[in-house]
Coordinates of C-alpha atoms and ligand atoms in Angstrom, one line a residue:
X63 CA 41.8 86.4 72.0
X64 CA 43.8 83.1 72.7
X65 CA 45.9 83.7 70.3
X66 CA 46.8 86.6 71.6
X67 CA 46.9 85.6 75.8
X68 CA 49.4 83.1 74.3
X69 CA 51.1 85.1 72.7
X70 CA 51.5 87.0 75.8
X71 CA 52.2 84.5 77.6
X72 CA 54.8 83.5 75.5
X73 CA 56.4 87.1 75.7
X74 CA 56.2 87.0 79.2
X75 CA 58.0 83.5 79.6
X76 CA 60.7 85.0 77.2
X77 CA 60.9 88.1 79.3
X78 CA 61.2 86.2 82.5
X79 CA 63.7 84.2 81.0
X80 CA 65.7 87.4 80.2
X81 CA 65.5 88.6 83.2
X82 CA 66.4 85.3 84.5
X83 CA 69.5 85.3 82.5
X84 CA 70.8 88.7 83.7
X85 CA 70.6 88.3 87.3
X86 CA 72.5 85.1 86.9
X87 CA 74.7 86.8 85.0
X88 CA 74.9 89.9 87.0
X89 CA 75.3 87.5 90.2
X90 CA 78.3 85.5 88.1
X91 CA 80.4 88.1 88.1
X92 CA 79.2 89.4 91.4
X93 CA 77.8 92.3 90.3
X94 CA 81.4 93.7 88.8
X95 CA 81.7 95.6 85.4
X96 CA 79.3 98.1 87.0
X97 CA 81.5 100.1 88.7
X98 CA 83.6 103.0 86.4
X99 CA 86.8 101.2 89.0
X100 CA 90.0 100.1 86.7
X101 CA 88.7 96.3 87.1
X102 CA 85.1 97.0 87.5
X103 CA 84.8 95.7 90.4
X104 CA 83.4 97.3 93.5
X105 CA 85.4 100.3 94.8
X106 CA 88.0 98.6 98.2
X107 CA 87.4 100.3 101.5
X108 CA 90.5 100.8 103.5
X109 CA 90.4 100.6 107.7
X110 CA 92.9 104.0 107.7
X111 CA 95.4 102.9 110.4
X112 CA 92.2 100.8 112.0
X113 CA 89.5 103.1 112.5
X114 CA 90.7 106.1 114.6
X115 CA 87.6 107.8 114.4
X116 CA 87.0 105.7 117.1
X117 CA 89.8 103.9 118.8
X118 CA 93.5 104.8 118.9
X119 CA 95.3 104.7 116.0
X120 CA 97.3 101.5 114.6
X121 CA 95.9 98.4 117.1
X122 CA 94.3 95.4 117.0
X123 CA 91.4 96.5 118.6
X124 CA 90.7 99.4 116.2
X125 CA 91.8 97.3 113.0
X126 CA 89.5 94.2 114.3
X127 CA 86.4 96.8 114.7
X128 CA 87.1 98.0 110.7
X129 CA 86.7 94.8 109.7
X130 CA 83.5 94.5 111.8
X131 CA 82.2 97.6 110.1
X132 CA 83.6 96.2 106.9
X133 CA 87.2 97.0 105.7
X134 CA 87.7 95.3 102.7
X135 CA 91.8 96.0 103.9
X136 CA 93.1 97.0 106.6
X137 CA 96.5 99.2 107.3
X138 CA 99.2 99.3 109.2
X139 CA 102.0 101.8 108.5
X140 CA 105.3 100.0 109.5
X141 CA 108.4 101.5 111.5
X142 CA 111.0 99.2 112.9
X143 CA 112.0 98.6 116.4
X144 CA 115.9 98.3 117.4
X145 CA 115.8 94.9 117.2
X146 CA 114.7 94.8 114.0
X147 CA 110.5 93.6 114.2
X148 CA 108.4 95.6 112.1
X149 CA 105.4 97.3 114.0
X150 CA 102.4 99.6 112.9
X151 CA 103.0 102.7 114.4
X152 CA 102.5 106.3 111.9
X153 CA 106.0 107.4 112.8
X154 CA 109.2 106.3 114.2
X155 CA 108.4 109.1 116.6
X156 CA 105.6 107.4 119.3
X157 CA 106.0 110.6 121.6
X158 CA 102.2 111.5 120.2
X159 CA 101.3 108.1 120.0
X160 CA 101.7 106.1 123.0
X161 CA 102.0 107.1 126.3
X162 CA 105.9 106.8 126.8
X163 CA 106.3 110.2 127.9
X164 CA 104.7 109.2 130.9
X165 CA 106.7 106.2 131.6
X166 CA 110.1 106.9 133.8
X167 CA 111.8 104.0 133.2
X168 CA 112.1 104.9 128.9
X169 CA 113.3 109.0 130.1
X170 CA 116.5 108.0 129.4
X171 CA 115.3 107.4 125.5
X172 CA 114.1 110.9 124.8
X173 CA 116.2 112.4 122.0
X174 CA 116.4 114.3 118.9
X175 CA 116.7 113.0 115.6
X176 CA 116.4 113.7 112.2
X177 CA 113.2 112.4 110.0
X178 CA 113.3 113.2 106.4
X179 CA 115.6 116.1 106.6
X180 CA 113.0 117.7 109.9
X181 CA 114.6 117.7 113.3
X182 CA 112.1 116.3 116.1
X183 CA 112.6 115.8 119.8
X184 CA 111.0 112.8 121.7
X185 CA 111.1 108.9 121.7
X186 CA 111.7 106.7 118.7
X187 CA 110.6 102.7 118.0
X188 CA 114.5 102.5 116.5
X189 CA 115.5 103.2 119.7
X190 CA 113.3 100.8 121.9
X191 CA 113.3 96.9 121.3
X192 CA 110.2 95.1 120.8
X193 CA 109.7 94.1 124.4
X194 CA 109.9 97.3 125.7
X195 CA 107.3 98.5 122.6
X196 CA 105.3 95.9 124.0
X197 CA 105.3 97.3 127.6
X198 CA 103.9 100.8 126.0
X199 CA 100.0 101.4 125.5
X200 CA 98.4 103.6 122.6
X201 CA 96.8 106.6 122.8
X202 CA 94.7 108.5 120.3
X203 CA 96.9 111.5 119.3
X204 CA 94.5 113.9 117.7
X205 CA 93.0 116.3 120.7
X206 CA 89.3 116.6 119.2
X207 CA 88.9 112.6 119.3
X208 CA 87.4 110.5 121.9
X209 CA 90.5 109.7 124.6
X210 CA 88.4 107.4 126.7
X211 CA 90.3 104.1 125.4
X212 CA 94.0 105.4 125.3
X213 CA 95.9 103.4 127.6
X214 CA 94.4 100.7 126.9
X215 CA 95.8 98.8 124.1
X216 CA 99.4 97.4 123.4
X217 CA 101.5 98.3 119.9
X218 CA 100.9 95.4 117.7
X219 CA 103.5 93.7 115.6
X220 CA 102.9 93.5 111.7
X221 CA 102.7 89.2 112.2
X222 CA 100.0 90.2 114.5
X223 CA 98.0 92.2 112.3
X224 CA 98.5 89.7 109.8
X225 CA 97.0 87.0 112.1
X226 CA 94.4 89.2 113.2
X227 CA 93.3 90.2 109.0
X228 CA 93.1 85.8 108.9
X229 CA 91.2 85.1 111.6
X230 CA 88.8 88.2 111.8
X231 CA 88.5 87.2 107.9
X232 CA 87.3 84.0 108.7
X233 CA 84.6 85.1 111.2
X234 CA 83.1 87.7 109.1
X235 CA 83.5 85.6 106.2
X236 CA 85.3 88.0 103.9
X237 CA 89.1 87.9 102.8
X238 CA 90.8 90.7 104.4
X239 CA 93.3 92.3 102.7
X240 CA 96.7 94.4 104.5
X241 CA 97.6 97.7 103.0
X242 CA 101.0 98.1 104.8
X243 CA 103.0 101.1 104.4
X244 CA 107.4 101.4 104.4
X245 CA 107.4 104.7 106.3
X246 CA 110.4 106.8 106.1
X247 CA 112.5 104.0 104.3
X248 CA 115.9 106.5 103.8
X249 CA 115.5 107.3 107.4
X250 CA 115.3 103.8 108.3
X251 CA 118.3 102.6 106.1
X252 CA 120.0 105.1 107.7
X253 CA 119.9 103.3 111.2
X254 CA 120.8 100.5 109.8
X255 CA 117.2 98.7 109.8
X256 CA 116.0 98.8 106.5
X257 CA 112.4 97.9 106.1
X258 CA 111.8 96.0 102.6
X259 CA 113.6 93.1 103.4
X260 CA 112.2 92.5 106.9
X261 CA 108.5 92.9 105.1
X262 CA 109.3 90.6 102.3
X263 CA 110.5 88.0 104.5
X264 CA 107.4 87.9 106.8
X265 CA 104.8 88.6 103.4
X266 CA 106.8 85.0 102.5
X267 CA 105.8 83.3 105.7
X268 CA 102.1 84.3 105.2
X269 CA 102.7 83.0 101.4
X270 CA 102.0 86.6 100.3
X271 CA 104.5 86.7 97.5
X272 CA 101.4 87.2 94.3
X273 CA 99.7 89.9 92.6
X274 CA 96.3 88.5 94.2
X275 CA 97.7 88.0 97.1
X276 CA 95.7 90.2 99.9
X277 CA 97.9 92.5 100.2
X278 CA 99.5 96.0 98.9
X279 CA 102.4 97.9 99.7
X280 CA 102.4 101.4 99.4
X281 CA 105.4 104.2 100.1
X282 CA 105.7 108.0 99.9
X283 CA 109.5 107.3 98.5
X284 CA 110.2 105.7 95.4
X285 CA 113.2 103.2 95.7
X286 CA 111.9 101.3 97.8
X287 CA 108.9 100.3 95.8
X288 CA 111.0 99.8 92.6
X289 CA 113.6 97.4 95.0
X290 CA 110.3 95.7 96.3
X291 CA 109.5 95.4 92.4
X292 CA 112.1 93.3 91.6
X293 CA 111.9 91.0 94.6
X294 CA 107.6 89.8 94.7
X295 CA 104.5 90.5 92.7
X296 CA 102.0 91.3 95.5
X297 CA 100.5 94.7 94.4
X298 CA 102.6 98.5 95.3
X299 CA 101.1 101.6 95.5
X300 CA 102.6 105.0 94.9
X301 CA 101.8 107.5 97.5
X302 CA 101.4 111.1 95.8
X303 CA 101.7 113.8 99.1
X304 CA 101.9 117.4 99.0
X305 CA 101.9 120.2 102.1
X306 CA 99.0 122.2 101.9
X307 CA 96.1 123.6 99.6
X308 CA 96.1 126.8 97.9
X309 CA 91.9 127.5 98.0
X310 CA 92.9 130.3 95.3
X311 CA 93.6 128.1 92.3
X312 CA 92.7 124.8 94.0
X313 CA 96.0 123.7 93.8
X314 CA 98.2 121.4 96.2
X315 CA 101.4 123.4 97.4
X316 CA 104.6 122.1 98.1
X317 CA 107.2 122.9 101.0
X318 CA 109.3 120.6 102.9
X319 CA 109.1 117.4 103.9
X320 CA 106.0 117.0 101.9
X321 CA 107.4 118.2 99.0
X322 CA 108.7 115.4 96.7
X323 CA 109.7 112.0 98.1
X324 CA 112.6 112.2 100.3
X325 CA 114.7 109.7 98.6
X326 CA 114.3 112.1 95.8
X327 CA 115.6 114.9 97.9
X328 CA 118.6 113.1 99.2
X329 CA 119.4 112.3 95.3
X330 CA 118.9 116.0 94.5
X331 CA 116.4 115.5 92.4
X332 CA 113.9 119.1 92.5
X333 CA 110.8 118.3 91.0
X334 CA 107.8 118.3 93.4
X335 CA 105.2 115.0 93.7
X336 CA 102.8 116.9 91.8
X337 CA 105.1 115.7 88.4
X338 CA 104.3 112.4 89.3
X339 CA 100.8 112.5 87.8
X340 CA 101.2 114.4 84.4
X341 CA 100.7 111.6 81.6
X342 CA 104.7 110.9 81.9
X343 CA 105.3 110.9 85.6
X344 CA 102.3 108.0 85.9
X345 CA 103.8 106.1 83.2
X346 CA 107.0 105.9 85.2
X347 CA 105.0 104.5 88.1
X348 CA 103.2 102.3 85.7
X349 CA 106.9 100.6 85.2
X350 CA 107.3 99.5 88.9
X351 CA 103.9 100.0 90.5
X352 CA 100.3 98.9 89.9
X353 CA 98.6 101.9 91.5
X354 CA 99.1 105.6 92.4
X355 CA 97.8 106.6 95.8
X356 CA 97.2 110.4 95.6
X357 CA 96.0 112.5 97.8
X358 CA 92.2 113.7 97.6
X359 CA 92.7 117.1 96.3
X360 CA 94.7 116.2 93.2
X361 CA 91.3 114.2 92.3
X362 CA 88.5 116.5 93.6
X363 CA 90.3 120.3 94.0
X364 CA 89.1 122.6 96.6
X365 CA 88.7 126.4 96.3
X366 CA 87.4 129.1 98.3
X367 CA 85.4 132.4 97.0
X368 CA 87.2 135.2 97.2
X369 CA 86.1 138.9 97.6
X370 CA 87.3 141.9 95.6
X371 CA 90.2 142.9 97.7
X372 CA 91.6 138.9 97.3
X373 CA 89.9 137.9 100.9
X374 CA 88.7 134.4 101.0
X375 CA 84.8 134.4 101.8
X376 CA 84.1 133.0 105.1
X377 CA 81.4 130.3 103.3
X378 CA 80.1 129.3 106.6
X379 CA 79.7 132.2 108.3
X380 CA 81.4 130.7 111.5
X381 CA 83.8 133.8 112.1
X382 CA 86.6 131.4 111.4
X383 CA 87.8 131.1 107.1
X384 CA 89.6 127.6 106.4
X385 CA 88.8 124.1 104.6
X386 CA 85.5 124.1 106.1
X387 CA 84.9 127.1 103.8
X388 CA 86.1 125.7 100.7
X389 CA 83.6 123.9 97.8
X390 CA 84.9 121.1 96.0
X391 CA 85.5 121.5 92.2
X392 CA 85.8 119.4 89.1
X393 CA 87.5 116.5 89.1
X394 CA 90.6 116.6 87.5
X395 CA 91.5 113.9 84.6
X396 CA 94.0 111.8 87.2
X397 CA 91.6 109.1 87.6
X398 CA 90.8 108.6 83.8
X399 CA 94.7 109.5 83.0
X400 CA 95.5 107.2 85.4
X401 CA 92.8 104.2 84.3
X402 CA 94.6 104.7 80.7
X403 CA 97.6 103.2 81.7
X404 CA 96.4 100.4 83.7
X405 CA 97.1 101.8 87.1
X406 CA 94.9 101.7 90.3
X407 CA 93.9 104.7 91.8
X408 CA 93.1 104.6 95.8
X409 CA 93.1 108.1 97.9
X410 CA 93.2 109.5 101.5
X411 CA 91.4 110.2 104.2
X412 CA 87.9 110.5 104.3
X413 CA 87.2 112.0 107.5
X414 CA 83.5 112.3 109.3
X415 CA 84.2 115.4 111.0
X416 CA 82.5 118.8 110.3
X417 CA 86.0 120.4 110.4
X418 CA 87.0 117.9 107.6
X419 CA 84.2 118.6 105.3
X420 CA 84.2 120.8 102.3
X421 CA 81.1 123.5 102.5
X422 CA 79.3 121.8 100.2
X423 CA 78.9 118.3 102.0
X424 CA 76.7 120.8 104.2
X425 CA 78.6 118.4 106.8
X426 CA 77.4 115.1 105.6
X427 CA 80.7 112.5 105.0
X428 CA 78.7 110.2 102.7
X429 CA 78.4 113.1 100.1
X430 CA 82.6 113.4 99.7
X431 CA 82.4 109.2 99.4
X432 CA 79.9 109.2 96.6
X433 CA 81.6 111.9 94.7
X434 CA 84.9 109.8 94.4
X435 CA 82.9 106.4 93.7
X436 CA 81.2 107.9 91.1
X437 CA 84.2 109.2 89.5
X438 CA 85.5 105.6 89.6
X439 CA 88.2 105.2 92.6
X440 CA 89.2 102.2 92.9
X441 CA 89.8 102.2 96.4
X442 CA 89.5 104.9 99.3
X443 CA 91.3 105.3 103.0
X444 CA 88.9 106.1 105.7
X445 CA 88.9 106.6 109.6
X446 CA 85.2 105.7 109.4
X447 CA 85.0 102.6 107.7
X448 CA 81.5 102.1 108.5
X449 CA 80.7 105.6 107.0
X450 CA 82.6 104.6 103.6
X451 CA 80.4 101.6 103.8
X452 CA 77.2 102.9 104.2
X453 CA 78.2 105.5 101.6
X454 CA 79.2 102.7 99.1
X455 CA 75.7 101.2 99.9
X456 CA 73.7 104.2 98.7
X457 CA 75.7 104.1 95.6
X458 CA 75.2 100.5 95.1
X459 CA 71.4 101.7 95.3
X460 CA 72.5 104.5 92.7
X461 CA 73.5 102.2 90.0
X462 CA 70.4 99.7 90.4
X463 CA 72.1 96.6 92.1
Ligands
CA65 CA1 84.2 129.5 108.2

């Protein structure tokens, strides 16, 4: 008998120990090498433009609450103004925006140019300087979001959100990363107010300039990145666009200007985005980038059910037959294909919305987020950053940690 109890006892020390030993070492590396991501590390969450499911699009106000509800990055796209200062805005266009239509004094702006080969009609940061930007006030430009705040908040400047990422960082206690993107770089060479060397210059004030730095780059259009390549280290991204979905074969479709990247179509080149992600086309972004940034439904597909005379089921029953009809299918090999060559895989948007959920999330958001962190994303765009968070805490749960 006392033999055996010590024995036991024994065992039991050993066993503790064990245990002991594994949640040291499971706390040492911070609970990484869990996670199917390309480091192993936890999968980022990305404050899309700030968090415009609640507040207007692209301002401090809305990138300080993602970090509240904890962005790991945040990100601004970039456009210039006429004098040259980078600010986030989604477009050059800030007709939808901001609420410069309603000011008199910029009527004289309104004008038609041409973005990426598409003729639009309205006002344009290129032709404003930055203190007459800073004179304008945001507003929230999708109609089925809350409007209460626009009006409200002034067009920040990217030094601005950079401050912002340091000192919210601090107060939270996390480092937050930025997740600029060039938008429309040919468009922006064009007027004579190219982008990459305006955003190098103020990553090297901030000391940004390494591949751990807190900060990626990401475009739509190739040269750019590959220019960017040559000049820093800090991280690039390859966005992978496309127009539409075709709920038929679950395949992304192509027409213009979300066809291919636009520098590609000013240098006549004809191949879509979608050759960007076979094994070769990754490769080549594997030569100047360190991740791809496709699009959701290259990863997950969607596809509707179709009746015998080639009808698409209305899956909801709603009276009405579009993406809240469609079920999401098997993942594709993009994310493995794409881990193979060493490169990052982060994708966009995750949307709370019942009209931005496939059927089969039966309208619950967290469902689409566990789906991609299971297959290994490495990193994910949201306008609900506290929705991507509580999702990544439920799979955090799922894997035992
Ligand atoms: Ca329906």
């Amino acid at each position: 008998m006392l033999f055996f109890s010590r024995h036991l006892r024994a065992a039991r020390i050993f066993q503790l120990s064990m245990i002991a030993l594994s949640v040291s070492m499971m706390s040492a590396c911070n609970d990484d090498d869990v996670y199917l991501t390309l480091t192993g590390e936890k999968p980022l969450v990305i404050g899309h433009r700030g968090s415009p499911g609640y507040l207007p699009d692209h301002t401090l106000e809305g990138y300080r609450l993602a970090i509240q509800n904890g962005a790991n990055f945040i990100e601004p796209d970039l456009v210039a103004t006429k004098d040259g200062e980078l600010i986030a805005r989604h477009e050059p266009n800030i007709t939808a925006t901001t609420d410069v239509a309603d000011r008199p004094e910029f009527a004289s702006h309104k004008t038609t140019r041409l973005v990426d080969g598409v003729s639009e009609t309205g006002w344009f940061a290129t032709d404003f300087t930055l203190a007459e930007i800073k004179t304008l006030r945001a507003k929230q430009p999708l109609a089925d979001r809350d409007p209460s705040h626009n009006g409200k908040y002034s067009i920040p400047t990217l030094r601005e959100v950079l401050d912002l990422a340091k000192t919210e960082g601090a107060k939270v206690g996390r480092v937050i990363g930025i997740y600029p993107e060039t938008k429309h770089p040919t468009y922006h060479a064009d007027a004579n107010l190219v982008l990459e060397d305006r955003l190098l210059a103020i990553l090297g004030e901030y000391a940004y300039t390494k591949k751990d730095s807190p900060v990626i780059v990401q475009s739509f259009e190739v040269a750019n990145l590959k220019y960017l390549r040559g000049k820093t280290a800090v991280r690039l991204v390859q966005l992978v666009d496309g127009d539409d979905y075709d709920f038929k074969t679950g395949k992304v479709t192509f027409a213009p200007p979300y066809d291919r990247p636009y520098d590609w179509t000013r240098a006549g080149k004809t191949e879509n985005f979608d050759s960007m992600l076979t094994p070769a086309g990754l490769a080549e972004i594997k030569k100047y980038a360190d991740g791809v940034g496709p699009w959701k439904p290259y990863i997950v597909p969607m596809k509707g059910s179709y009746d015998a005379s080639g009808k698409m089921l209305d899956a909801n029953g709603d009276g009405a037959v579009n993406y809240m009809d469609a079920s999401s299918q098997p993942a594709t090999s993009l994310i493995a294909d794409a881990h193979k060559l060493g490169l990052l895989v982060h994708t966009w948007t995750f949307r709370n919305e019942a009209k931005r959920l496939a059927h089969d999330y039966k309208g619950d958001p967290k469902k689409e987020y566990l789906q991609f962190y299971r297959l290994g994303i490495d990193g994910l765009f949201s306008d609900f950053t506290d929705t991507a968070i509580a999702a990544r805490a439920l799979y955090d749960k799922e894997l035992g940690l």
